[in-house]
CSV table of C-alpha atoms and ligand atoms in Angstrom, one decimal:
chain,number,residue,atom,x,y,z
A,274,MET,CA,154.2,105.2,105.5
A,275,THR,CA,155.5,104.2,102.1
A,276,ALA,CA,153.9,105.7,99.0
A,277,PRO,CA,151.6,103.3,97.1
A,278,LEU,CA,153.1,101.7,94.0
A,279,THR,CA,151.9,102.9,90.6
A,280,LEU,CA,151.7,100.2,87.8
A,281,LEU,CA,150.7,100.1,84.2
A,282,GLY,CA,148.5,97.0,83.5
A,283,ILE,CA,148.1,95.3,80.1
A,284,GLU,CA,145.4,92.8,79.2
A,285,SER,CA,144.9,91.0,75.9
A,286,SER,CA,144.0,87.4,76.7
A,287,CYS,CA,140.7,87.2,75.0
A,288,ASP,CA,138.7,89.8,72.9
A,289,ASP,CA,139.4,93.0,74.8
A,290,THR,CA,142.6,95.0,74.4
A,291,ALA,CA,143.1,96.9,77.6
A,292,ALA,CA,145.6,99.1,79.4
A,293,ALA,CA,145.3,100.9,82.8
A,294,VAL,CA,147.2,102.8,85.4
A,295,VAL,CA,146.6,102.0,89.1
A,296,ARG,CA,148.1,103.6,92.1
A,297,GLY,CA,147.5,101.6,95.3
A,298,THR,CA,143.7,101.1,95.1
A,299,GLN,CA,143.1,104.1,92.9
A,300,VAL,CA,142.3,103.5,89.3
A,301,LEU,CA,144.0,106.5,87.5
A,302,SER,CA,142.9,105.3,84.0
A,303,SER,CA,141.3,102.2,82.5
A,304,VAL,CA,141.0,101.9,78.7
A,305,VAL,CA,139.3,98.9,77.0
A,306,TYR,CA,139.1,98.5,73.3
A,307,GLY,CA,136.5,95.7,72.6
A,308,GLN,CA,136.6,93.5,69.5
A,309,THR,CA,132.9,92.3,69.4
A,310,GLY,CA,132.3,93.7,65.9
A,311,LEU,CA,135.4,91.9,64.5
A,312,HIS,CA,134.1,88.5,65.5
A,313,ALA,CA,130.4,89.0,65.1
A,314,ALA,CA,130.1,87.2,61.8
A,315,PHE,CA,131.9,84.1,63.1
A,316,GLY,CA,129.7,83.2,66.2
A,317,GLY,CA,132.7,83.2,68.5
A,318,VAL,CA,136.2,84.8,69.0
A,319,VAL,CA,138.5,83.9,66.2
A,320,PRO,CA,142.0,83.6,67.8
A,321,GLU,CA,144.0,84.9,64.8
A,322,ILE,CA,141.8,87.9,64.3
A,323,ALA,CA,141.9,88.6,68.0
A,324,ALA,CA,145.7,88.4,68.1
A,325,ARG,CA,146.2,90.7,65.1
A,326,ALA,CA,143.8,93.3,66.5
A,327,HIS,CA,145.6,93.2,69.9
A,328,ALA,CA,148.9,93.7,68.2
A,329,GLU,CA,147.5,96.7,66.3
A,330,LYS,CA,145.7,98.3,69.2
A,331,LEU,CA,148.1,97.7,72.2
A,332,ASP,CA,150.4,100.8,71.6
A,333,HIS,CA,147.4,103.2,71.3
A,334,CYS,CA,145.7,101.7,74.3
A,335,VAL,CA,148.8,102.0,76.5
A,336,GLU,CA,149.4,105.6,75.2
A,337,GLN,CA,145.8,106.5,76.0
A,338,ALA,CA,146.0,105.0,79.5
A,339,LEU,CA,149.1,107.0,80.3
A,340,HIS,CA,147.6,110.1,78.8
A,341,GLU,CA,144.4,109.7,80.9
A,342,ALA,CA,146.4,109.1,84.0
A,343,ASP,CA,148.5,112.1,83.1
A,344,LEU,CA,151.7,110.3,83.8
A,345,PRO,CA,154.8,109.6,81.7
A,346,LEU,CA,156.0,106.0,81.5
A,347,LEU,CA,159.0,106.7,83.7
A,348,ALA,CA,156.8,107.9,86.6
A,349,LEU,CA,155.6,104.3,87.0
A,350,ASP,CA,157.0,101.7,89.3
A,351,GLY,CA,156.4,98.7,87.1
A,352,ILE,CA,154.6,97.0,84.2
A,353,ALA,CA,152.1,94.2,84.9
A,354,VAL,CA,150.9,92.1,82.0
A,355,THR,CA,148.5,89.1,81.6
A,356,ALA,CA,150.8,86.2,80.9
A,357,GLY,CA,147.9,83.6,80.8
A,358,PRO,CA,145.6,81.8,80.7
A,359,GLY,CA,143.9,82.7,77.4
A,360,LEU,CA,144.2,82.7,73.7
A,361,ILE,CA,147.9,82.3,73.1
A,362,GLY,CA,148.3,84.8,70.2
A,363,GLY,CA,146.6,87.6,72.2
A,364,VAL,CA,148.5,86.8,75.4
A,365,LEU,CA,151.8,86.8,73.4
A,366,SER,CA,151.0,90.2,71.9
A,367,GLY,CA,150.5,91.7,75.4
A,368,VAL,CA,153.6,90.0,76.9
A,369,MET,CA,155.8,91.2,74.0
A,370,CYS,CA,154.4,94.8,74.3
A,371,ALA,CA,155.2,94.7,78.1
A,372,LYS,CA,158.7,93.3,77.6
A,373,GLY,CA,159.4,96.0,75.0
A,374,LEU,CA,158.4,98.7,77.5
A,375,SER,CA,160.3,97.1,80.3
A,376,ALA,CA,163.5,96.7,78.2
A,377,ALA,CA,163.3,100.3,77.0
A,378,THR,CA,162.7,101.9,80.4
A,379,GLY,CA,164.3,99.4,82.9
A,380,LEU,CA,161.0,99.3,84.7
A,381,PRO,CA,160.2,95.9,86.5
A,382,LEU,CA,158.1,93.5,84.6
A,383,ILE,CA,155.4,91.4,86.4
A,384,GLY,CA,153.5,88.5,84.8
A,385,VAL,CA,149.9,88.2,86.1
A,386,ASN,CA,147.5,85.4,85.9
A,387,HIS,CA,144.3,86.7,84.3
A,388,LEU,CA,142.1,84.7,86.8
A,389,ALA,CA,144.0,86.2,89.7
A,390,GLY,CA,143.2,89.6,88.3
A,391,HIS,CA,139.5,88.9,88.5
A,392,ALA,CA,139.8,87.2,91.9
A,393,LEU,CA,141.7,90.1,93.5
A,394,THR,CA,139.3,92.8,92.1
A,395,PRO,CA,137.2,93.0,95.4
A,396,ARG,CA,140.4,94.1,97.1
A,397,LEU,CA,140.9,96.9,94.5
A,398,THR,CA,137.3,98.1,94.7
A,399,ASP,CA,136.3,97.4,98.3
A,400,GLN,CA,139.6,96.7,100.1
A,401,LEU,CA,138.2,93.3,101.0
A,402,PRO,CA,140.6,91.5,103.5
A,403,TYR,CA,141.7,87.9,102.9
A,404,PRO,CA,140.2,85.3,103.0
A,405,TYR,CA,137.0,85.4,101.0
A,406,LEU,CA,135.0,83.2,98.7
A,407,MET,CA,134.9,84.3,95.0
A,408,LEU,CA,132.5,83.2,92.2
A,409,LEU,CA,134.1,84.0,88.9
A,410,VAL,CA,131.4,83.8,86.3
A,411,SER,CA,131.9,85.1,82.8
A,412,GLY,CA,131.9,84.0,79.1
A,413,GLY,CA,135.1,82.0,79.6
A,414,HIS,CA,135.2,81.2,83.3
A,415,CYS,CA,133.1,79.7,86.0
A,416,GLN,CA,134.7,78.7,89.3
A,417,PHE,CA,134.6,79.0,93.0
A,418,LEU,CA,137.8,80.1,94.6
A,419,ILE,CA,138.8,80.6,98.2
A,420,VAL,CA,141.1,83.6,98.0
A,421,GLU,CA,143.7,83.4,100.8
A,422,GLY,CA,146.4,85.6,99.5
A,423,HIS,CA,147.6,87.3,96.3
A,424,ASP,CA,149.1,83.9,95.2
A,425,ARG,CA,147.1,81.5,97.3
A,426,PHE,CA,143.8,80.2,95.8
A,427,ARG,CA,141.8,77.1,96.4
A,428,ARG,CA,139.4,76.1,93.7
A,429,ILE,CA,136.5,74.2,95.3
A,430,GLY,CA,134.4,73.8,92.1
A,431,GLY,CA,133.7,75.0,88.6
A,432,THR,CA,132.1,74.2,85.3
A,433,ILE,CA,133.0,70.9,83.7
A,434,ASP,CA,132.0,72.2,80.2
A,435,ASP,CA,130.6,75.6,79.2
A,436,ALA,CA,130.8,78.8,81.2
A,437,PRO,CA,127.4,80.4,81.9
A,438,GLY,CA,128.1,83.5,79.8
A,439,GLU,CA,128.9,81.2,76.9
A,440,ALA,CA,125.6,79.4,77.5
A,441,PHE,CA,123.7,82.8,77.5
A,442,ASP,CA,125.5,83.7,74.2
A,443,LYS,CA,124.6,80.3,72.6
A,444,VAL,CA,121.0,80.4,73.8
A,445,ALA,CA,120.6,84.0,72.3
A,446,ARG,CA,121.9,82.6,69.0
A,447,LEU,CA,119.4,79.7,69.1
A,448,LEU,CA,116.5,82.2,69.8
A,449,GLY,CA,117.5,84.8,67.3
A,450,LEU,CA,118.4,87.4,69.9
A,451,PRO,CA,121.4,89.8,69.5
A,452,GLN,CA,124.9,89.2,70.9
A,453,PRO,CA,126.2,89.5,73.5
A,454,GLY,CA,123.6,87.0,74.6
A,455,GLY,CA,123.5,87.8,78.4
A,456,PRO,CA,121.9,91.2,78.3
A,457,SER,CA,119.5,90.2,75.4
A,458,VAL,CA,118.3,87.0,77.1
A,459,GLU,CA,117.9,88.8,80.4
A,460,LYS,CA,115.8,91.5,78.7
A,461,ALA,CA,113.6,88.9,76.9
A,462,ALA,CA,113.2,87.0,80.1
A,463,LEU,CA,111.6,90.1,81.8
A,464,THR,CA,108.3,89.5,80.0
A,465,GLY,CA,108.6,85.7,80.0
A,466,ASP,CA,106.9,82.9,82.0
A,467,THR,CA,109.5,80.8,83.9
A,468,LYS,CA,106.9,78.0,84.3
A,469,ARG,CA,106.0,77.4,80.6
A,470,PHE,CA,109.1,75.3,79.9
A,471,THR,CA,110.8,73.1,82.5
A,472,PHE,CA,114.5,72.9,81.9
A,473,PRO,CA,117.0,70.6,83.8
A,474,ARG,CA,119.1,71.9,86.7
A,475,PRO,CA,122.3,70.0,85.8
A,476,LEU,CA,124.5,68.4,88.5
A,477,LEU,CA,122.2,69.6,91.3
A,478,ASN,CA,121.5,66.0,92.3
A,479,GLN,CA,125.2,65.4,92.7
A,480,PRO,CA,127.2,66.5,95.7
A,481,GLY,CA,129.8,69.2,95.5
A,482,CYS,CA,130.2,72.5,93.7
A,483,ASP,CA,130.9,71.5,90.1
A,484,MET,CA,128.5,72.7,87.5
A,485,SER,CA,127.5,72.0,83.9
A,486,PHE,CA,125.7,74.2,81.4
A,487,SER,CA,126.1,72.5,78.1
A,488,GLY,CA,123.2,70.1,78.4
A,489,LEU,CA,120.9,73.0,79.3
A,490,LYS,CA,121.7,74.6,76.0
A,491,THR,CA,120.7,71.4,74.2
A,492,ALA,CA,117.4,71.3,76.2
A,493,ILE,CA,116.7,74.9,75.0
A,494,LEU,CA,117.5,73.8,71.4
A,495,ARG,CA,115.0,70.9,71.7
A,496,ALA,CA,112.2,73.0,73.2
A,497,ARG,CA,112.8,75.7,70.5
A,498,ASP,CA,112.6,73.1,67.7
A,499,ALA,CA,109.4,71.7,69.2
A,500,VAL,CA,107.8,75.2,69.2
A,501,VAL,CA,109.0,75.8,65.6
A,502,ALA,CA,107.7,72.4,64.4
A,503,GLU,CA,104.3,73.2,65.9
A,504,LYS,CA,103.9,76.9,64.9
A,505,GLY,CA,106.4,77.3,62.1
A,506,GLY,CA,108.4,79.9,64.0
A,507,LEU,CA,109.0,81.7,67.3
A,508,THR,CA,106.9,84.6,68.5
A,509,ALA,CA,108.4,87.2,70.8
A,510,GLN,CA,106.5,85.6,73.6
A,511,ASP,CA,108.1,82.2,72.8
A,512,GLN,CA,111.5,83.9,72.9
A,513,SER,CA,110.7,85.5,76.2
A,514,ASP,CA,109.4,82.2,77.8
A,515,LEU,CA,112.4,80.2,76.6
A,516,SER,CA,114.7,82.9,77.9
A,517,ALA,CA,112.9,83.1,81.2
A,518,GLY,CA,113.0,79.3,81.6
A,519,PHE,CA,116.7,79.2,80.8
A,520,GLN,CA,117.7,82.0,83.0
A,521,ALA,CA,115.7,80.5,85.9
A,522,ALA,CA,117.6,77.2,85.5
A,523,VAL,CA,121.0,79.0,85.4
A,524,THR,CA,120.0,81.1,88.5
A,525,ASP,CA,118.9,78.0,90.4
A,526,VAL,CA,122.1,76.1,89.6
A,527,LEU,CA,124.4,79.1,90.5
A,528,ALA,CA,122.4,79.8,93.7
A,529,GLU,CA,122.5,76.2,95.0
A,530,LYS,CA,126.1,75.6,94.1
A,531,THR,CA,127.0,79.0,95.8
A,532,ARG,CA,125.1,77.9,98.9
A,533,ARG,CA,127.2,74.7,99.0
A,534,ALA,CA,130.5,76.6,98.3
A,535,LEU,CA,129.6,79.0,101.1
A,536,GLU,CA,129.0,76.2,103.5
A,537,ILE,CA,132.5,74.8,102.8
A,538,TYR,CA,134.0,78.2,102.9
A,539,LEU,CA,132.3,79.3,106.2
A,540,ALA,CA,133.2,76.0,107.9
A,541,LEU,CA,136.9,76.8,107.2
A,542,ASN,CA,136.6,80.6,107.8
A,543,PRO,CA,133.8,81.4,110.2
A,544,GLN,CA,135.5,84.7,111.2
A,545,THR,CA,135.4,86.2,107.7
A,546,PRO,CA,132.0,85.7,106.1
A,547,SER,CA,132.7,87.4,102.8
A,548,PHE,CA,131.6,86.4,99.3
A,549,ALA,CA,132.5,88.3,96.1
A,550,ILE,CA,131.5,87.9,92.5
A,551,ALA,CA,133.3,88.9,89.2
A,552,GLY,CA,132.8,88.3,85.5
A,553,GLY,CA,130.3,89.6,83.0
A,554,VAL,CA,127.4,87.3,84.1
A,555,ALA,CA,127.6,89.1,87.5
A,556,ALA,CA,125.6,91.8,85.7
A,557,ASN,CA,122.5,89.6,85.5
A,558,GLY,CA,119.8,91.0,87.8
A,559,SER,CA,118.1,87.6,88.5
A,560,ILE,CA,121.5,86.0,89.5
A,561,ARG,CA,122.6,89.0,91.5
A,562,ASP,CA,119.3,89.2,93.4
A,563,ARG,CA,119.4,85.5,94.3
A,564,LEU,CA,123.0,85.6,95.5
A,565,THR,CA,122.3,88.8,97.5
A,566,ALA,CA,119.4,87.1,99.3
A,567,LEU,CA,121.5,83.9,99.9
A,568,CYS,CA,124.3,86.0,101.5
A,569,ALA,CA,121.8,87.9,103.6
A,570,ALA,CA,120.3,84.6,104.9
A,571,LEU,CA,123.8,83.3,105.8
A,572,ASP,CA,125.0,86.6,107.4
A,573,THR,CA,127.7,86.9,104.8
A,574,ASP,CA,128.9,90.2,103.2
A,575,PHE,CA,128.3,90.3,99.4
A,576,VAL,CA,130.8,92.3,97.3
A,577,ALA,CA,129.9,92.9,93.7
A,578,PRO,CA,132.5,95.3,92.1
A,579,PRO,CA,131.2,97.8,89.5
A,580,LEU,CA,130.6,96.0,86.1
A,581,ARG,CA,133.4,97.8,84.3
A,582,LEU,CA,135.8,96.2,86.7
A,583,CYS,CA,133.9,92.8,86.8
A,584,THR,CA,134.4,92.3,83.0
A,585,ASP,CA,137.8,92.0,81.4
A,586,ASN,CA,139.9,95.1,82.0
A,587,ALA,CA,143.6,96.0,82.7
A,588,ALA,CA,143.0,97.8,86.1
A,589,MET,CA,142.6,94.4,87.7
A,590,ILE,CA,145.9,93.2,86.1
A,591,ALA,CA,147.7,96.3,87.3
A,592,PHE,CA,146.3,95.8,90.8
A,593,ALA,CA,147.2,92.1,90.9
A,594,GLY,CA,150.7,93.0,89.7
A,595,LEU,CA,150.9,95.6,92.4
A,596,GLU,CA,150.1,93.1,95.1
A,597,GLN,CA,152.7,90.7,93.6
A,598,MET,CA,155.3,93.4,93.4
A,599,ALA,CA,154.7,94.6,97.0
A,600,ALA,CA,155.4,91.0,98.0
A,601,GLY,CA,158.7,91.1,96.2
A,602,ALA,CA,157.7,89.3,93.0
A,603,ARG,CA,159.6,90.2,89.8
A,604,ASP,CA,159.7,88.7,86.3
A,605,ASP,CA,162.3,89.3,83.6
A,606,LEU,CA,162.5,89.1,79.8
A,607,THR,CA,162.2,85.3,80.0
A,608,LEU,CA,158.6,85.6,81.1
A,609,SER,CA,156.5,83.3,78.8
A,610,ALA,CA,152.9,83.4,77.7
A,611,ARG,CA,150.8,80.5,78.9
A,612,PRO,CA,147.6,79.3,77.3
A,613,ARG,CA,146.7,77.3,80.5
A,614,TRP,CA,147.6,78.4,83.9
A,615,PRO,CA,145.4,77.1,86.8
A,616,LEU,CA,145.3,79.2,89.9
A,617,ASP,CA,145.2,76.1,92.1
A,618,ASN,CA,147.6,73.4,91.0
A,619,ARG,CA,146.2,71.0,93.7
A,620,ALA,CA,142.7,71.0,92.1
A,621,ALA,CA,141.8,68.5,89.4
A,622,PRO,CA,142.1,70.0,85.9
A,623,MET,CA,138.9,71.4,84.5
A,624,LEU,CA,137.5,69.9,81.3
A,625,GLY,CA,136.9,71.7,78.1
A,626,SER,CA,138.1,75.0,76.7
A,627,GLY,CA,135.2,77.0,75.3
A,628,LYS,CA,135.0,79.7,72.6
A,629,LYS,CA,136.8,82.2,74.9
A,630,GLY,CA,139.8,80.0,75.7
A,631,ALA,CA,141.0,77.9,78.6
A,632,LYS,CA,138.8,77.7,81.7
A,633,ALA,CA,141.4,76.3,84.1
B,302,KG4,O1,133.7,89.0,81.8
B,302,KG4,P1,133.3,89.1,80.4
B,302,KG4,O2,133.2,90.5,79.9
B,302,KG4,O3,134.3,88.4,79.4
B,302,KG4,C1,134.7,87.1,79.5
B,302,KG4,O4,134.0,86.2,79.1
B,302,KG4,O5,135.9,86.9,80.0
B,302,KG4,O6,131.9,88.4,80.3
B,302,KG4,C2,131.2,88.4,79.1
B,302,KG4,C3,130.0,87.4,79.2
B,302,KG4,C4,129.3,87.2,77.9
B,302,KG4,O7,129.1,85.8,77.7
B,302,KG4,C5,127.9,87.9,78.2
B,302,KG4,O8,126.9,87.3,77.5
B,302,KG4,C6,127.8,87.7,79.7
B,302,KG4,O9,129.1,87.9,80.2
B,302,KG4,N1,126.9,88.7,80.2
B,302,KG4,C7,125.7,88.4,80.8
B,302,KG4,C8,125.1,89.6,81.1
B,302,KG4,N2,125.9,90.6,80.7
B,302,KG4,C9,127.0,90.0,80.2
B,302,KG4,N3,125.2,87.2,81.1
B,302,KG4,C10,124.0,87.2,81.8
B,302,KG4,N4,123.3,88.3,82.0
B,302,KG4,C11,123.8,89.5,81.8
B,302,KG4,N5,123.1,90.6,82.0
B,303,ZN,ZN1,138.1,87.3,82.2
């Protein structure tokens, strides 16, 4: 048996600077430096600030990942780096860092698609065999992918505007709840009445697995303004009821679109009934419970990797690089950073590019 490969992974495509060392399916270290505080005053990620912070932090982050893995650079088999899609300044910082390390050590360089990193995570955490259906749902992404191989993805639907995490963050801002919005809206919703406000379930009346979340956010804005006009402000109960109504709408949309995506997937792959989820929104209890129940009803395995590997991290990049390298893939110093990089070139391009960068 050949020894598993050991790779350094580098991730800097959005607002997390991350480095990790992965050997086979073992995460030897995974370091993530967040930037939430740097962008808090601006209501979204500021690309220039993000790029500068990545450039400042990458060296320390890589050093710490190697230190925690207790390995020198030369003990590695290669260096994997996110080469897109994402905010171009950040992606460039990571690619330049990886090229420098590769040029200095002679270690092979592997450019990884950030979305492939998310999509392959269930193989790192649960050794899930191909094929499986993946719902990638975060602050920047929302798509259904049939994962057939490390470089074979079929996108069968996705958001045509905002990603759900982005909608959670915007709704939190509208309601005066803290960022990141997902956890605070979920917490407020716990004591809320889902029936007090009826919000739309966008695109449910249309066939297919595409989704839309931007109109929902506008509906919350109108409902909030109506309450404020009537009472002069929002009580904690109003915040909770609005949060509960919003979360129920997002949950309904994700559950119904997942049911349809599973129907398509299972018709093509009846022998491998597996569904996996990734991205920060996967932390939401209401969404997770509905998807768990849906999978149970359809006799489908449900894989939800631990949250630290669901959100942006470099272990998923190292692992995707490892799969690519095992299949013979190599890049060199001509590797370029790509702001857009769809996983499935046959699928129609996605619209929009929200606060966290390209969604394609
Ligand atoms: O995957 P992630 O860390 O970063 C990217 O967007 O790539 O996801 C962060 C997003 C944020 O928008 C955050 O509000 C959302 O995930 N999120 C949640 C929850 N926890 C985090 N959304 C809903 N419910 C949660 N509990
Ligand atoms: Zn991501």
